[in-house]
Short mmCIF file of C-alpha atoms in Angstrom, two decimals:
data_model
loop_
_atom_site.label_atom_id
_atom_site.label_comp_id
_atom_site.label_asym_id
_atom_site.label_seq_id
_atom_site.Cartn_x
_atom_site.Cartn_y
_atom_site.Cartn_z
CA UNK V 1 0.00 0.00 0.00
CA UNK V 2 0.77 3.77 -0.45
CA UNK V 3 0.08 4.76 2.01
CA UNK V 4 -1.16 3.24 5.48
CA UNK V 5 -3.09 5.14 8.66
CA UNK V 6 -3.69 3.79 12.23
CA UNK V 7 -4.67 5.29 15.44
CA UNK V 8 -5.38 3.89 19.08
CA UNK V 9 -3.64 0.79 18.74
CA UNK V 10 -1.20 0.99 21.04
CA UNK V 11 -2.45 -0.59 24.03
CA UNK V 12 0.28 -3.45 24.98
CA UNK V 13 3.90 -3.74 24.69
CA UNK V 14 2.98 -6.96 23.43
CA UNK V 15 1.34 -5.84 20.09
CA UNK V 16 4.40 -3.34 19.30
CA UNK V 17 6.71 -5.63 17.39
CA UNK V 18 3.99 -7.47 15.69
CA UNK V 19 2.88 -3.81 14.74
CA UNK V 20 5.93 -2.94 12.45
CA UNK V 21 6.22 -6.58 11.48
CA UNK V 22 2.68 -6.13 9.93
CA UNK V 23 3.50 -3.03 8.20
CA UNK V 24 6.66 -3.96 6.85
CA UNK V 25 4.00 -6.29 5.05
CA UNK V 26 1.96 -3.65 3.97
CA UNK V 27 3.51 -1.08 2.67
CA UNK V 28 4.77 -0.42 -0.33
CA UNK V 29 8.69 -0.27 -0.21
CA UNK V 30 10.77 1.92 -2.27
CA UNK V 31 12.19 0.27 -5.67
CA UNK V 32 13.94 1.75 -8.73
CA UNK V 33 13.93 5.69 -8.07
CA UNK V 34 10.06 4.96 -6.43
CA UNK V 35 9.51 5.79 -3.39
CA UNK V 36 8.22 3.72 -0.46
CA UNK V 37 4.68 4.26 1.49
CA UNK V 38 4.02 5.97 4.53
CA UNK V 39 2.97 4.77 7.39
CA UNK V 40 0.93 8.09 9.68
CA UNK V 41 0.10 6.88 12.95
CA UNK V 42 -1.45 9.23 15.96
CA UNK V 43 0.05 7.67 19.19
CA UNK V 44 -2.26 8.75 22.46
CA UNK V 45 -0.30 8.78 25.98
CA UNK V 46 -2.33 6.32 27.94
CA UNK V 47 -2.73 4.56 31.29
CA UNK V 48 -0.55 1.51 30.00
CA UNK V 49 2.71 0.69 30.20
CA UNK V 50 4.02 1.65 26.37
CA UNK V 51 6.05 4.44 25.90
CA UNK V 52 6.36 6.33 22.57
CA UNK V 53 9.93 5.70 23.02
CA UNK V 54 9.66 2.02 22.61
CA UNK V 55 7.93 2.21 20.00
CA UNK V 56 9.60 4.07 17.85
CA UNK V 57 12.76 2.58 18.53
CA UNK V 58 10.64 -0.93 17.43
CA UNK V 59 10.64 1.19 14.28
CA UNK V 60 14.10 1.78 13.88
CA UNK V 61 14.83 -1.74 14.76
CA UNK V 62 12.80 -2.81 12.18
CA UNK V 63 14.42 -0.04 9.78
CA UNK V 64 11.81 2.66 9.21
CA UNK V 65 12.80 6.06 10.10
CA UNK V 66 10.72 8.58 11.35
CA UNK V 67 9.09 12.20 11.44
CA UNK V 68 7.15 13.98 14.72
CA UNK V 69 4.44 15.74 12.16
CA UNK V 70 2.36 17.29 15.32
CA UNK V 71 2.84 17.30 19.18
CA UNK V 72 -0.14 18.08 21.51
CA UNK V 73 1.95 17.74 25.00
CA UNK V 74 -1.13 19.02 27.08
CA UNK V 75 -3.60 16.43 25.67
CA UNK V 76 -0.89 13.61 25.23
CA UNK V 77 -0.86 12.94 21.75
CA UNK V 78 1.80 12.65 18.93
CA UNK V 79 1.72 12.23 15.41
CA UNK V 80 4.44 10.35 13.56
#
């Protein structure tokens, strides 16, 4: 895919690697001068124990790279 959007999924440390495992899948990956998909996903600080941190360093791990696009540090939430 082109282009790939998820929000509130974050809810277990559990779920994280399977997460980038499942859109390494997914998205379309660059080839030939093309350019890959994107992956946009809003990240909500909750009461559980997952930290933005580990999950984007799941994402580095699993070779994506990454952009803060908006920051809302008063309501909790992040979009990469």
């Amino acid at each position: 895919y082109d282009v790939l959007i998820a929000s509130d999924i974050i809810y277990s440390a559990v779920i994280v690697e399977p997460l980038w495992e499942t859109v390494l899948t997914l998205l379309k990956r660059p080839s030939d001068g093309e350019e890959g998909g994107v992956f946009v996903m809003a990240y909500a600080r909750r009461k559980v124990p997952v930290s933005i941190e580990l999950v984007l360093e799941t994402a580095i791990a699993n070779g994506f790279v990454y952009e803060l696009v908006k920051e809302d540090d008063e309501e909790g939430i992040w979009v990469y």
